[in-house]
Structure formats: structure tokens, C-alpha cells
mmCIF file of N, CA and C in Angstrom:
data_model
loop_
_atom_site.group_PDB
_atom_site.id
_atom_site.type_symbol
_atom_site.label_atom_id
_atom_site.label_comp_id
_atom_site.label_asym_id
_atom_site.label_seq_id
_atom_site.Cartn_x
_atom_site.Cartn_y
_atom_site.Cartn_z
ATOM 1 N N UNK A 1 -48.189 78.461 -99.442
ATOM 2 C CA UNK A 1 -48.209 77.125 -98.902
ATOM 3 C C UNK A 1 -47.508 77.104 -97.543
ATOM 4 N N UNK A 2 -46.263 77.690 -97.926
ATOM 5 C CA UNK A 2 -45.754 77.759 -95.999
ATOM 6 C C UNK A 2 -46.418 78.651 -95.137
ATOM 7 N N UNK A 3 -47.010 79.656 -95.610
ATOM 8 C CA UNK A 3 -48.028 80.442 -94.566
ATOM 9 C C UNK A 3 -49.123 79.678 -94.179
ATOM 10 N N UNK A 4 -49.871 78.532 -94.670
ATOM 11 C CA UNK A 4 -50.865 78.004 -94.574
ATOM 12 C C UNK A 4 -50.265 76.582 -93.517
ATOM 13 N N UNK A 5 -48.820 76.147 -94.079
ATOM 14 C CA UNK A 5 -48.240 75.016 -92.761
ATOM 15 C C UNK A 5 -48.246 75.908 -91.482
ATOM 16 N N UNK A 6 -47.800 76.763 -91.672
ATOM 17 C CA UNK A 6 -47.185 77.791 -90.252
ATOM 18 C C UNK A 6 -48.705 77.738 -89.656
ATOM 19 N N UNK A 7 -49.914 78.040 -90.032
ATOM 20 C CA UNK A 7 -51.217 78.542 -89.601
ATOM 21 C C UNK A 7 -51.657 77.121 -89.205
ATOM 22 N N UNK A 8 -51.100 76.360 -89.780
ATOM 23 C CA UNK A 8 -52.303 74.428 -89.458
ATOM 24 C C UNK A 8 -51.018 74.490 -88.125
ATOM 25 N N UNK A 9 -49.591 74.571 -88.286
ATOM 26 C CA UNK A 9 -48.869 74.050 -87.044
ATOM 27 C C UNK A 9 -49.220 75.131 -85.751
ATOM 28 N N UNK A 10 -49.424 76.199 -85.898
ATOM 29 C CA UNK A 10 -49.899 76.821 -84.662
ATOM 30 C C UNK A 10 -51.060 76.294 -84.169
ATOM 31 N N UNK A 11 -52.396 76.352 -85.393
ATOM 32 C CA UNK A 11 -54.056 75.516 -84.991
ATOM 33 C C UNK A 11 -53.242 74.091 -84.118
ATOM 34 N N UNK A 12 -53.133 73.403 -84.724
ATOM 35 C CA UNK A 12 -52.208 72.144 -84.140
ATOM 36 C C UNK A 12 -51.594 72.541 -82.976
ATOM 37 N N UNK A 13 -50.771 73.210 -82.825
ATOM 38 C CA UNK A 13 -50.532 73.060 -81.238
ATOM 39 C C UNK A 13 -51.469 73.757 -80.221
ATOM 40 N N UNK A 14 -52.413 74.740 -80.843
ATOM 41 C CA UNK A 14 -53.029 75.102 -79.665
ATOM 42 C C UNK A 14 -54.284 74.012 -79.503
ATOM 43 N N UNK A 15 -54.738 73.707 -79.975
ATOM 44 C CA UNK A 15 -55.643 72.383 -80.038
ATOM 45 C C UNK A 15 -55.001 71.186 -79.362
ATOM 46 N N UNK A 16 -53.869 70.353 -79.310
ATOM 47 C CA UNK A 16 -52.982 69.975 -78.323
ATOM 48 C C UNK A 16 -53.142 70.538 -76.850
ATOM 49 N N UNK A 17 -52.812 71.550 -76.716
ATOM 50 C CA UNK A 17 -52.845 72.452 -75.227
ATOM 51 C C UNK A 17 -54.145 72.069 -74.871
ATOM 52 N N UNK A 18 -54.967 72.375 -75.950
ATOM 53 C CA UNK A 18 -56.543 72.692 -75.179
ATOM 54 C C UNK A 18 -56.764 70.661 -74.866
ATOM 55 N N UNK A 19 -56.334 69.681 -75.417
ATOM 56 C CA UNK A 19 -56.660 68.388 -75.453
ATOM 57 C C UNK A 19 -55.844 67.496 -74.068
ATOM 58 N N UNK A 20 -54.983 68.366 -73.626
ATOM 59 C CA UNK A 20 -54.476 67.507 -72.411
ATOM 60 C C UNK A 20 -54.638 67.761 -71.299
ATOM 61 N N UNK A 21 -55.954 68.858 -71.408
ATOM 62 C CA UNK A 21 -56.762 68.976 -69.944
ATOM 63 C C UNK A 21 -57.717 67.804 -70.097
ATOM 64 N N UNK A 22 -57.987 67.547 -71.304
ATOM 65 C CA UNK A 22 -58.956 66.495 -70.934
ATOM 66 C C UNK A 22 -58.385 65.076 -71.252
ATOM 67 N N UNK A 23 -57.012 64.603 -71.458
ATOM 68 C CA UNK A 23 -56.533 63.843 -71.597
ATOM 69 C C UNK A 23 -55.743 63.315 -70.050
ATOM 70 N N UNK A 24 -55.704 64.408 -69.278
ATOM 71 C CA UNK A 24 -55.786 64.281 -67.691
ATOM 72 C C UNK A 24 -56.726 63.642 -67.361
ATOM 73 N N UNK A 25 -57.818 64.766 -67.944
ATOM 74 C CA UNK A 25 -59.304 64.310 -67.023
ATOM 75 C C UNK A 25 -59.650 62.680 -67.385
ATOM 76 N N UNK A 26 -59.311 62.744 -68.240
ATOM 77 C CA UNK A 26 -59.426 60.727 -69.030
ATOM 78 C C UNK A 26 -58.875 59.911 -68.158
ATOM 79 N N UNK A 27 -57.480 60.002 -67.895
ATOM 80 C CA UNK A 27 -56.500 59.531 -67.219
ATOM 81 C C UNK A 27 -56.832 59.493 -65.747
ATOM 82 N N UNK A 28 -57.012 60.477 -64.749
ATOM 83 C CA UNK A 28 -57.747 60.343 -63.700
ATOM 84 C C UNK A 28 -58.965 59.888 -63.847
ATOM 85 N N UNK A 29 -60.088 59.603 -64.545
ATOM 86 C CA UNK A 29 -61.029 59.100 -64.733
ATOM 87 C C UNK A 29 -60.834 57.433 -64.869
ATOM 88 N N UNK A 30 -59.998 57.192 -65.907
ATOM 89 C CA UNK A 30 -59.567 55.772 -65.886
ATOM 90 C C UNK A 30 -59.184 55.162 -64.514
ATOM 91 N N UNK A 31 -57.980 56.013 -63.732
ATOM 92 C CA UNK A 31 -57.548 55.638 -62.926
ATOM 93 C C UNK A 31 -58.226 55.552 -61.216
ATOM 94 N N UNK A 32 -59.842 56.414 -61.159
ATOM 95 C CA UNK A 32 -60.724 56.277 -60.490
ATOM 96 C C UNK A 32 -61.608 55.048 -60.991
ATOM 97 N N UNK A 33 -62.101 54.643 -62.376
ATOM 98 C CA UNK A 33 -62.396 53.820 -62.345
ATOM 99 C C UNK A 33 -61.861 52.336 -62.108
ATOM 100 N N UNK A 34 -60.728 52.391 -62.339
ATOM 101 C CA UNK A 34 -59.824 51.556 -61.911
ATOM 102 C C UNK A 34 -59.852 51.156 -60.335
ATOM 103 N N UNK A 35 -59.851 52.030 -59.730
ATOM 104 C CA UNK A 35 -59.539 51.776 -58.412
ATOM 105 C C UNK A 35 -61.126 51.091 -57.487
ATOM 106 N N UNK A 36 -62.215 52.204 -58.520
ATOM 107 C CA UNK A 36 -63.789 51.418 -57.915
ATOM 108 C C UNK A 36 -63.849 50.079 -58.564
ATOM 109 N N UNK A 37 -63.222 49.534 -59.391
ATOM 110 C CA UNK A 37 -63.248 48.435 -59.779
ATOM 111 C C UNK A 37 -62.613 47.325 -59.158
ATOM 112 N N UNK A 38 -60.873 47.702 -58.696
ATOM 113 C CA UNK A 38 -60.679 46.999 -57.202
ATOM 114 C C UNK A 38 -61.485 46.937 -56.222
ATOM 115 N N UNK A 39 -61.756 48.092 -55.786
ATOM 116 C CA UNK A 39 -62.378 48.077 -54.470
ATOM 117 C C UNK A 39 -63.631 47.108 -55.001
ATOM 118 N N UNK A 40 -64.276 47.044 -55.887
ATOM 119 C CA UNK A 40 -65.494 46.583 -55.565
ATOM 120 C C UNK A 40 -65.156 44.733 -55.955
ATOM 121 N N UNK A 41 -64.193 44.528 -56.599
ATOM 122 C CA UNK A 41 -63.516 42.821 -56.648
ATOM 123 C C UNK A 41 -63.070 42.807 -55.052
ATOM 124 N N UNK A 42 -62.496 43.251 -54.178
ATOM 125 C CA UNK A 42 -61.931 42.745 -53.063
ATOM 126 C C UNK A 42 -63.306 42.797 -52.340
ATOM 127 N N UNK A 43 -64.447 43.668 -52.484
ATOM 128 C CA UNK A 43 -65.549 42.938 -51.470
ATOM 129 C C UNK A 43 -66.109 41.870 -51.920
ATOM 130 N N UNK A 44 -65.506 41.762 -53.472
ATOM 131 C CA UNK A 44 -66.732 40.464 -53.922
ATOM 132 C C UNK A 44 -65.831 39.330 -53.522
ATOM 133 N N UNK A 45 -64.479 39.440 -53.216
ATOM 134 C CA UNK A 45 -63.260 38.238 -52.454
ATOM 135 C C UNK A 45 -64.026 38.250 -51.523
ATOM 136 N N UNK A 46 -64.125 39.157 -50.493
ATOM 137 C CA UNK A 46 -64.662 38.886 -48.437
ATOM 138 C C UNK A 46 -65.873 38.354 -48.821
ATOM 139 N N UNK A 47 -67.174 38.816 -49.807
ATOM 140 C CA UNK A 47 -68.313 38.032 -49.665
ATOM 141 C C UNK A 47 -68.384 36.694 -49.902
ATOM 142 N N UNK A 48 -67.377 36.300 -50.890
ATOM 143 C CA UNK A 48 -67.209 34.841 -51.464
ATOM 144 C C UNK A 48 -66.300 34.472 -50.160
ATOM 145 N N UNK A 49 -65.662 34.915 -49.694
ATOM 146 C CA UNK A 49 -64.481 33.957 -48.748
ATOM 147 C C UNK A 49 -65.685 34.214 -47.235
ATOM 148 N N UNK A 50 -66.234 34.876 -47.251
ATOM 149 C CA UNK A 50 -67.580 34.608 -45.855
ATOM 150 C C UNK A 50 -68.556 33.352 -46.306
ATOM 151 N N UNK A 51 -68.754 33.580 -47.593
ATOM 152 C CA UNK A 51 -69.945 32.139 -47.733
ATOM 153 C C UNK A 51 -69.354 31.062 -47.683
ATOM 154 N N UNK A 52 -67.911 30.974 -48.253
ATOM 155 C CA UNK A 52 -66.876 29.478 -48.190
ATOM 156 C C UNK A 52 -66.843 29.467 -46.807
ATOM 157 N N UNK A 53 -66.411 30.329 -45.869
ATOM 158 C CA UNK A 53 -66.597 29.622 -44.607
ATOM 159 C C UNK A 53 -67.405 29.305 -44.051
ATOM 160 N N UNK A 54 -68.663 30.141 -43.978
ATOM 161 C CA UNK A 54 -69.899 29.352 -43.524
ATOM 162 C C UNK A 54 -70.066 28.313 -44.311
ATOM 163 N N UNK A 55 -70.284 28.025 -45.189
ATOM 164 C CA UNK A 55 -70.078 26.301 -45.809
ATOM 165 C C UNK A 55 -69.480 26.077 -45.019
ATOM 166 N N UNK A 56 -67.656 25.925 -45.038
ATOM 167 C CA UNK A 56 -67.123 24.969 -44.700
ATOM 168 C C UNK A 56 -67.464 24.677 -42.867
ATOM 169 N N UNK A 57 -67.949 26.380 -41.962
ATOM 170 C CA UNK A 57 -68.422 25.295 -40.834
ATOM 171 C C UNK A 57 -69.776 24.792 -40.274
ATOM 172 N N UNK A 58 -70.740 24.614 -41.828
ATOM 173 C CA UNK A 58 -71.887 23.942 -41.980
ATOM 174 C C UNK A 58 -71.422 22.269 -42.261
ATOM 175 N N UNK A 59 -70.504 22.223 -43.096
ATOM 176 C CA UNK A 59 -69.823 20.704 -43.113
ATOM 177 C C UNK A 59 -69.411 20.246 -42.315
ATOM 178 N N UNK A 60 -68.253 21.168 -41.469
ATOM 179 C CA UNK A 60 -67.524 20.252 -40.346
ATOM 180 C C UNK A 60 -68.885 20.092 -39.308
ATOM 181 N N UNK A 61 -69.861 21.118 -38.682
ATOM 182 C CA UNK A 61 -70.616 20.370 -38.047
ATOM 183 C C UNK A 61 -71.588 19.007 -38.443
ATOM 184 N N UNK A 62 -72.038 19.333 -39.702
ATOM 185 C CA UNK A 62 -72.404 17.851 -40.168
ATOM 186 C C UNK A 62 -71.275 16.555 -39.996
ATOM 187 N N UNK A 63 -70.279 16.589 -40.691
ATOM 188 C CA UNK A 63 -69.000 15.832 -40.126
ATOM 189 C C UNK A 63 -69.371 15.577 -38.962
ATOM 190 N N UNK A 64 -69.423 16.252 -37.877
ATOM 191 C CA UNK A 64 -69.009 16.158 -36.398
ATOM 192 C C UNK A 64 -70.104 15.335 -36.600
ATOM 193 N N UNK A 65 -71.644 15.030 -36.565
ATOM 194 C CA UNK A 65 -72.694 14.936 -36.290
ATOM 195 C C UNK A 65 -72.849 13.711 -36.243
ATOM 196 N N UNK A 66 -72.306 13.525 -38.256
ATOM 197 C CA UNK A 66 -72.281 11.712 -38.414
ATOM 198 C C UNK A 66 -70.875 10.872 -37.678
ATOM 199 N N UNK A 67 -70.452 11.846 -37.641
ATOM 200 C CA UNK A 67 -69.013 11.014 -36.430
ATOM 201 C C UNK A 67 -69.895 10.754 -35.157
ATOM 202 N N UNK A 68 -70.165 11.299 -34.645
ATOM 203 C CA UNK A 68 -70.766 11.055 -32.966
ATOM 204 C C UNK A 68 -72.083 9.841 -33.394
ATOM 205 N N UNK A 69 -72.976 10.077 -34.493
ATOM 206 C CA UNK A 69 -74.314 8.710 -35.077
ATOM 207 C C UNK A 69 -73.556 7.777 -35.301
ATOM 208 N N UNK A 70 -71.728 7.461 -35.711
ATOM 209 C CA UNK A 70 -71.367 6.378 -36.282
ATOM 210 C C UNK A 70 -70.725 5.861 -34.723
ATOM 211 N N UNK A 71 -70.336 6.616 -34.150
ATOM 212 C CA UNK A 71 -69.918 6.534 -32.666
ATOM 213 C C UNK A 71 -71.264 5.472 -31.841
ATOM 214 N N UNK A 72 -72.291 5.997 -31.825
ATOM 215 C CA UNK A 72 -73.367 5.630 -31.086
ATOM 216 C C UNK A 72 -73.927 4.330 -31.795
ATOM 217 N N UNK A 73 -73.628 4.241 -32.857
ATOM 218 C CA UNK A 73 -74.165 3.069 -33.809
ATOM 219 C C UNK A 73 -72.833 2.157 -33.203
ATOM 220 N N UNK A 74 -71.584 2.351 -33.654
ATOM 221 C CA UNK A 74 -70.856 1.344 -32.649
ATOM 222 C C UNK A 74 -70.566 1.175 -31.332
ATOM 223 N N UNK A 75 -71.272 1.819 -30.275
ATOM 224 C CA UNK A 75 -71.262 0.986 -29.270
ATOM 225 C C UNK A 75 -72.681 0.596 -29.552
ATOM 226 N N UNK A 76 -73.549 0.723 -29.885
ATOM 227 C CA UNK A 76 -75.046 -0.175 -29.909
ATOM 228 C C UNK A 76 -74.228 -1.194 -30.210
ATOM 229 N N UNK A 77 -73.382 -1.502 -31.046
ATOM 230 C CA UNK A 77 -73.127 -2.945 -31.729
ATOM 231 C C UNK A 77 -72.279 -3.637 -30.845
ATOM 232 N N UNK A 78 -71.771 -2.969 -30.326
ATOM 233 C CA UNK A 78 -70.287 -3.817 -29.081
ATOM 234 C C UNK A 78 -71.606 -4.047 -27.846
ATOM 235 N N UNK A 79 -72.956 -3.290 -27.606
ATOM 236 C CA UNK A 79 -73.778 -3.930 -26.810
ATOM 237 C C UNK A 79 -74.013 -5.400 -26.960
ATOM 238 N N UNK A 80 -74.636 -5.142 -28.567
ATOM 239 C CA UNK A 80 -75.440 -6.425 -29.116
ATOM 240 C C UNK A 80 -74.162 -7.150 -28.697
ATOM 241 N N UNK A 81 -72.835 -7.249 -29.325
ATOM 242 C CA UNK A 81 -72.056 -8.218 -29.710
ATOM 243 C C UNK A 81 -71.776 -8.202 -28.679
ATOM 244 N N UNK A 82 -71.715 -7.949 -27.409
ATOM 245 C CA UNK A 82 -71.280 -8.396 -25.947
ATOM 246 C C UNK A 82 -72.487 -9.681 -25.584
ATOM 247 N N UNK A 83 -73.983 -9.044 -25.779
ATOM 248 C CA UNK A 83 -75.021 -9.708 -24.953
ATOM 249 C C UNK A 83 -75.378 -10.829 -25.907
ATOM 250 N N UNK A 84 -74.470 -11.049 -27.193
ATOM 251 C CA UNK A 84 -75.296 -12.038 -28.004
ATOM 252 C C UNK A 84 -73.801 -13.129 -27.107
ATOM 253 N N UNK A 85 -72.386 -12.887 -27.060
ATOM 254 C CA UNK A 85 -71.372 -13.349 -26.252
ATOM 255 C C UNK A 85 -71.766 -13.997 -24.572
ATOM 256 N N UNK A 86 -72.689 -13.430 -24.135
ATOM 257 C CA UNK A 86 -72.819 -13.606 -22.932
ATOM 258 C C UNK A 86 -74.108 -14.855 -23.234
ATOM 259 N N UNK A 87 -74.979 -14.188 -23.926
ATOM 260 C CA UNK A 87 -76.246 -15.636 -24.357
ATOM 261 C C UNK A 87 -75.210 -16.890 -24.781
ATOM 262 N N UNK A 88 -74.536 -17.142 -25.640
ATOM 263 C CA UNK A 88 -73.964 -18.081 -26.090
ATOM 264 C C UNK A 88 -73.460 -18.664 -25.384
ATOM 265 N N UNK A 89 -72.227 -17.756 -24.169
ATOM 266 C CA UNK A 89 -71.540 -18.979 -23.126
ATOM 267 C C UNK A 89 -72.541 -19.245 -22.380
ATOM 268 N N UNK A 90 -73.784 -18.807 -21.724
ATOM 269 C CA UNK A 90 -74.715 -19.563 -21.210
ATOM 270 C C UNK A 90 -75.257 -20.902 -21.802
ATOM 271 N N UNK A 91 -75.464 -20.198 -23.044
ATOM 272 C CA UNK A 91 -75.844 -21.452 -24.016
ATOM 273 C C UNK A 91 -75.312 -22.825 -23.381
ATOM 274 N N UNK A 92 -74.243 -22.475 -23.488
ATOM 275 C CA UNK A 92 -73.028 -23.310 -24.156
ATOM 276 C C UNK A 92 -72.733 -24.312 -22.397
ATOM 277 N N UNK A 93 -72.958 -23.405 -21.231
ATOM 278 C CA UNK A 93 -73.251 -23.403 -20.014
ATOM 279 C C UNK A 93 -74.080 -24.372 -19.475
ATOM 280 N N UNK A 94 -75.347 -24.275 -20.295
ATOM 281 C CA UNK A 94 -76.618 -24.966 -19.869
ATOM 282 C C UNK A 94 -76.795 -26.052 -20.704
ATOM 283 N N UNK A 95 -75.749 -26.167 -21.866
ATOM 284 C CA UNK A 95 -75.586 -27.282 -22.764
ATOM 285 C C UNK A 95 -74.581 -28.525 -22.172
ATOM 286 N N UNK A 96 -73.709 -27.771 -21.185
ATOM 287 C CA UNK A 96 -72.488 -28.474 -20.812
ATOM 288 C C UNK A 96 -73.244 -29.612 -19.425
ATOM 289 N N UNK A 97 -74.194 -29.075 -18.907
ATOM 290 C CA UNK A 97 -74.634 -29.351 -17.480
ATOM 291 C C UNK A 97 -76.119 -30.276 -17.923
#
């Protein structure tokens, strides 16, 4: 029985020896996949943070766009509301006389 432990603990350790070349190779393997797995999340950050900005300066020019139409819509109206001001004191002119 102890000749047969002595024979499994030698099998046992040389089987060990032979298992942590590839328990390296695991380990660097993990740790390459690991790293293509960063690398490939930080381009998928720059592709997502390139489309958020083109959005965001597809908005601000829209922004800009309806700012300058709401711009032009109020002076059309300070026109009207000047020339409907100027009809009235005439009115009011040709009513007096």
C-alpha cells in the first residue's frame, strides 16, 4: 500500500509539472483575451462618443437654425406691429381733422 502511495505521489507530481505549462499557456491566453477585449470596448467608447457628437452638432445647428426662423419671424412682427402703429395714428390723424 505505501509502495503504491509513493508511485500515485510521484505520477501526481510529475503530471503537475507537465500541467503548468499549460496552466501558463491558459493564463496568458486569458490575459490576451482580456486585453482584445479592452481594446475592442475602448473603440466601441470612440465610435459611440463620434456618433454622440455628430448628433450633438446636428442639434446645435438645428438649434441655431430655429433661433435665427424665430429671429426673422420677430422682426416680421415688430414690422407688422410698427406699420399697423403708424396706420392707426394716421387713422386717428385723419379722424382728428
Amino acid at each position: 500500500m505505501a509502495q503504491i502511495m509513493q508511485s500515485f505521489a510521484i505520477t501526481f507530481a510529475k503530471n503537475i509539472k507537465l500541467l503548468q505549462p499549460q496552466q501558463l499557456c491558459c493564463q496568458q491566453m486569458i490575459k490576451y483575451s482580456e486585453k482584445i477585449y479592452e481594446v475592442g470596448k475602448a473603440k466601441e467608447n470612440v465610435h459611440f462618443l463620434k456618433t454622440q457628437r455628430e448628433n450633438l452638432k446636428e442639434l446645435r445647428n438645428k438649434i441655431i437654425k430655429e433661433r435665427d426662423l424665430i429671429k426673422e419671424k420677430m422682426n416680421q412682427l415688430d414690422e407688422e406691429i410698427e406699420s399697423i402703429k403708424k396706420k392707426n395714428t394716421e387713422r386717428k390723424k385723419q379722424n382728428n381733422n
